[in-house]
Coordinates of C-alpha atoms in Angstrom, one line a residue:
X1243 CA 0.0 0.0 0.0
X1244 CA 1.4 3.4 -1.0
X1245 CA 2.1 5.9 1.8
X1246 CA 1.5 9.6 1.4
X1247 CA 4.7 11.6 0.8
X1248 CA 5.1 15.1 2.2
X1249 CA 6.4 17.3 -0.6
X1250 CA 6.2 20.8 1.0
X1251 CA 4.7 23.1 3.6
X1252 CA 3.5 26.7 3.3
X1253 CA 2.4 29.2 6.0
X1254 CA -0.7 31.1 5.0
X1255 CA -0.2 34.8 5.9
X1256 CA -2.2 35.3 9.0
X1257 CA -3.5 31.7 9.0
X1258 CA -2.5 28.1 9.3
X1259 CA 0.1 25.8 7.7
X1260 CA -0.7 24.0 4.4
X1261 CA 0.9 20.7 3.5
X1262 CA 1.3 19.3 0.0
X1263 CA 1.3 15.5 -0.2
X1264 CA 1.6 13.0 -3.1
X1265 CA 0.0 9.6 -3.1
X1266 CA 1.0 7.7 -6.2
X1267 CA 0.0 10.0 -9.1
X1268 CA -2.4 12.0 -6.9
X1269 CA -1.7 15.2 -5.0
X1270 CA -3.5 16.7 -2.1
X1271 CA -3.3 20.0 -0.1
X1272 CA -4.1 19.5 3.6
X1273 CA -4.8 21.8 6.5
X1274 CA -4.5 20.0 9.8
X1275 CA -6.7 17.0 9.2
X1276 CA -8.8 18.6 6.5
X1277 CA -8.1 17.8 2.8
X1278 CA -8.7 21.1 1.2
X1279 CA -8.2 19.9 -2.4
X1280 CA -7.1 16.8 -4.3
X1281 CA -6.4 15.9 -7.9
X1282 CA -9.0 13.1 -7.4
X1283 CA -11.8 15.6 -7.1
X1284 CA -11.8 18.6 -9.3
X1285 CA -15.3 18.7 -11.0
X1286 CA -16.9 21.5 -9.0
X1287 CA -13.8 23.7 -9.3
X1288 CA -13.9 23.2 -13.1
X1289 CA -17.7 23.9 -13.1
X1290 CA -16.9 27.2 -11.4
X1291 CA -15.2 28.3 -14.7
X1292 CA -17.3 26.5 -17.2
X1293 CA -20.7 27.7 -15.9
X1294 CA -19.4 31.2 -15.4
X1295 CA -18.2 31.4 -19.0
X1296 CA -21.5 30.0 -20.2
X1297 CA -23.1 33.1 -18.7
X1298 CA -20.7 35.3 -20.6
X1299 CA -21.0 33.7 -24.0
X1300 CA -22.0 37.1 -25.5
X1301 CA -18.7 38.7 -24.4
X1302 CA -16.0 38.5 -27.1
X1303 CA -13.1 39.3 -24.8
X1304 CA -14.0 38.7 -21.2
X1305 CA -11.7 39.6 -18.3
X1306 CA -11.9 37.1 -15.5
X1307 CA -10.5 37.4 -12.0
X1308 CA -9.9 34.0 -10.3
X1309 CA -9.4 34.2 -6.6
X1310 CA -7.2 31.3 -5.4
X1311 CA -5.1 29.2 -7.8
X1312 CA -5.3 26.1 -5.7
X1313 CA -4.4 23.2 -8.0
X1314 CA -5.4 25.2 -11.1
X1315 CA -8.6 23.3 -11.9
X1316 CA -10.6 26.5 -12.4
X1317 CA -7.9 28.2 -14.4
X1318 CA -7.4 25.3 -16.8
X1319 CA -11.1 24.9 -17.3
X1320 CA -11.4 28.6 -18.0
X1321 CA -8.5 28.5 -20.6
X1322 CA -10.2 25.6 -22.4
X1323 CA -13.5 27.5 -22.8
X1324 CA -12.4 31.2 -22.9
X1325 CA -12.1 32.9 -26.3
X1326 CA -8.7 33.8 -27.7
X1327 CA -8.9 37.4 -26.6
X1328 CA -9.9 36.7 -23.0
X1329 CA -7.8 38.0 -20.1
X1330 CA -7.5 36.0 -16.9
X1331 CA -6.0 37.4 -13.7
X1332 CA -5.2 34.8 -11.0
X1333 CA -4.8 36.2 -7.5
X1334 CA -2.9 33.9 -5.1
X1335 CA -2.0 34.7 -1.6
X1336 CA 0.5 31.9 -0.8
X1337 CA 3.7 32.0 -2.9
X1338 CA 4.4 28.3 -2.4
X1339 CA 1.1 27.4 -4.1
X1340 CA 2.6 28.8 -7.4
X1341 CA 6.0 27.2 -6.6
X1342 CA 4.3 23.8 -6.3
X1343 CA 2.5 24.3 -9.6
X1344 CA 5.8 25.0 -11.3
X1345 CA 7.6 22.3 -9.4
X1346 CA 6.2 19.0 -8.2
X1347 CA 2.8 19.6 -9.8
X1348 CA 4.1 20.9 -13.1
X1349 CA 2.6 17.9 -15.0
X1350 CA -0.8 18.7 -13.4
X1351 CA -0.5 22.4 -14.2
X1352 CA 0.2 21.6 -17.9
X1353 CA 1.7 25.0 -18.6
X1354 CA -1.5 26.9 -17.7
X1355 CA 0.4 29.7 -15.8
X1356 CA 2.4 30.4 -19.0
X1357 CA -0.6 30.9 -21.2
X1358 CA -0.4 34.5 -22.7
X1359 CA -4.0 35.2 -21.6
X1360 CA -3.0 34.6 -17.9
X1361 CA -1.5 37.1 -15.4
X1362 CA -0.5 35.9 -12.0
X1363 CA -0.9 38.4 -9.2
X1364 CA 0.6 37.5 -5.8
X1365 CA -1.5 38.9 -3.0
X1366 CA -5.0 39.1 -1.6
X1367 CA -7.8 38.8 -4.1
X1368 CA -9.7 41.4 -2.1
X1369 CA -7.1 44.0 -3.1
X1370 CA -7.6 43.1 -6.8
X1371 CA -11.3 43.4 -6.4
X1372 CA -11.1 46.8 -4.7
X1373 CA -8.8 48.5 -7.2
X1374 CA -11.0 49.7 -10.0
X1375 CA -14.8 49.7 -10.6
X1376 CA -16.2 47.9 -13.6
X1377 CA -13.0 46.1 -14.3
X1378 CA -14.1 42.4 -14.5
X1379 CA -16.7 40.5 -16.5
X1380 CA -16.4 37.7 -13.9
X1381 CA -15.0 37.2 -10.5
X1382 CA -14.5 33.6 -9.6
X1383 CA -13.8 32.9 -5.9
X1384 CA -12.6 29.6 -4.6
X1385 CA -11.0 31.0 -1.5
X1386 CA -10.6 29.0 1.7
X1387 CA -13.6 26.7 2.1
X1388 CA -16.2 29.2 1.0
X1389 CA -17.9 31.7 3.3
X1390 CA -17.4 29.3 6.2
X1391 CA -13.6 29.4 6.0
X1392 CA -10.9 27.3 7.6
X1393 CA -7.6 28.6 6.4
X1394 CA -7.4 32.3 7.3
X1395 CA -9.7 34.7 9.2
X1396 CA -8.7 37.5 6.8
X1397 CA -10.6 35.6 4.1
X1398 CA -13.8 36.4 5.9
X1399 CA -13.6 40.0 4.6
X1400 CA -14.1 38.8 1.1
X1401 CA -17.5 37.4 2.1
X1402 CA -18.4 40.3 4.4
X1403 CA -21.0 42.9 3.4
X1404 CA -18.2 45.3 2.5
X1405 CA -16.4 42.6 0.5
X1406 CA -19.6 41.8 -1.5
X1407 CA -20.2 45.5 -2.1
X1408 CA -16.7 45.8 -3.5
X1409 CA -17.3 42.8 -5.8
X1410 CA -20.5 44.4 -7.0
X1411 CA -18.6 47.6 -7.9
X1412 CA -15.7 45.7 -9.6
X1413 CA -18.0 43.9 -12.1
X1414 CA -19.1 45.2 -15.5
X1415 CA -22.9 45.9 -15.7
X1416 CA -23.6 42.3 -17.0
X1417 CA -20.8 40.7 -15.0
X1418 CA -20.9 37.5 -12.9
X1419 CA -19.8 36.8 -9.4
X1420 CA -19.3 33.1 -8.8
X1421 CA -18.5 31.7 -5.4
X1422 CA -17.5 28.1 -4.6
X1423 CA -18.4 26.6 -1.3
X1424 CA -17.9 23.1 0.3
X1425 CA -21.5 23.3 1.6
X1426 CA -24.8 25.2 1.1
X1427 CA -25.5 28.2 3.2
X1428 CA -29.0 29.8 3.0
X1429 CA -27.9 32.7 5.2
X1430 CA -25.1 33.6 2.7
X1431 CA -27.7 33.4 -0.1
X1432 CA -29.7 36.0 1.7
X1433 CA -26.6 38.1 2.3
X1434 CA -25.8 38.1 -1.4
X1435 CA -29.3 39.2 -2.1
X1436 CA -29.0 42.1 0.4
X1437 CA -25.8 43.0 -1.4
X1438 CA -27.9 43.7 -4.6
X1439 CA -27.2 40.5 -6.5
X1440 CA -29.6 38.3 -8.3
X1441 CA -28.5 34.9 -6.9
X1442 CA -28.7 31.4 -8.3
X1443 CA -27.3 28.7 -6.0
X1444 CA -26.2 25.6 -8.0
X1445 CA -25.3 22.2 -6.4
X1446 CA -22.4 20.5 -8.3
X1447 CA -20.8 17.1 -7.6
X1448 CA -17.1 17.0 -6.8
X1449 CA -16.7 14.8 -9.8
X1450 CA -18.9 16.8 -12.1
X1451 CA -18.2 16.1 -15.8
X1452 CA -18.9 18.1 -19.0
X1453 CA -22.3 16.3 -19.4
X1454 CA -23.5 17.6 -16.1
X1455 CA -23.2 14.3 -14.4
X1456 CA -21.1 13.5 -11.4
X1457 CA -20.3 11.6 -8.3
X1458 CA -18.9 12.3 -4.9
X1459 CA -19.7 15.0 -2.3
X1460 CA -22.0 17.9 -3.3
X1461 CA -20.6 21.4 -3.4
X1462 CA -22.4 24.7 -3.9
X1463 CA -21.6 27.5 -6.4
X1464 CA -23.5 30.8 -6.1
X1465 CA -23.8 32.5 -9.5
X1466 CA -24.6 36.2 -9.0
X1467 CA -25.5 39.0 -11.4
X1468 CA -25.7 42.7 -10.5
X1469 CA -29.0 44.1 -9.4
X1470 CA -29.1 47.9 -9.4
X1471 CA -31.1 49.8 -6.8

């Protein structure tokens, strides 16, 4: 039986320690005893990009902001579907996450960070959101474990009333805010509505496929469009 091999550790600014393990051909990023992500389960993270871009099919050159590189599932799915003139900004708080993508997980990354449509921005995605109104056609957030975070208390500000108001301002008039979560949260749905969004919560399997079928745990993605007034 194969044992897990520890490949690296990373300290989250203001938070906990992450550990990267390999297990045969699989990789996993672990916080304490919680497996935050794994190459075995990527479907809902891919759906975050696929379903967002479906809602932007009318935009010839969309600008996407992806909050959290993770293992790159969302980014690679976006690159497969996005038009040639798209721009994708990836905001990643933990430098080692990008180092792992270029190092032990280079085969998994498959060169996605070097695509000319991609800009990697090291730092808090909240800062990228706050910079300029009307900048993004889509903001895709897979930060921490969703609104009920595990990794870093600072992540809570992204999902606060002020953070959601900043996201509302950062979107183009027909832009999409998409938020991944490990579990449903009716209170957060109401919070999004109070933040002047039309909200569509969608349940997606962790092993969701392109045909809309899937297995494994159910995750939640909120797709939100701006509501004025």
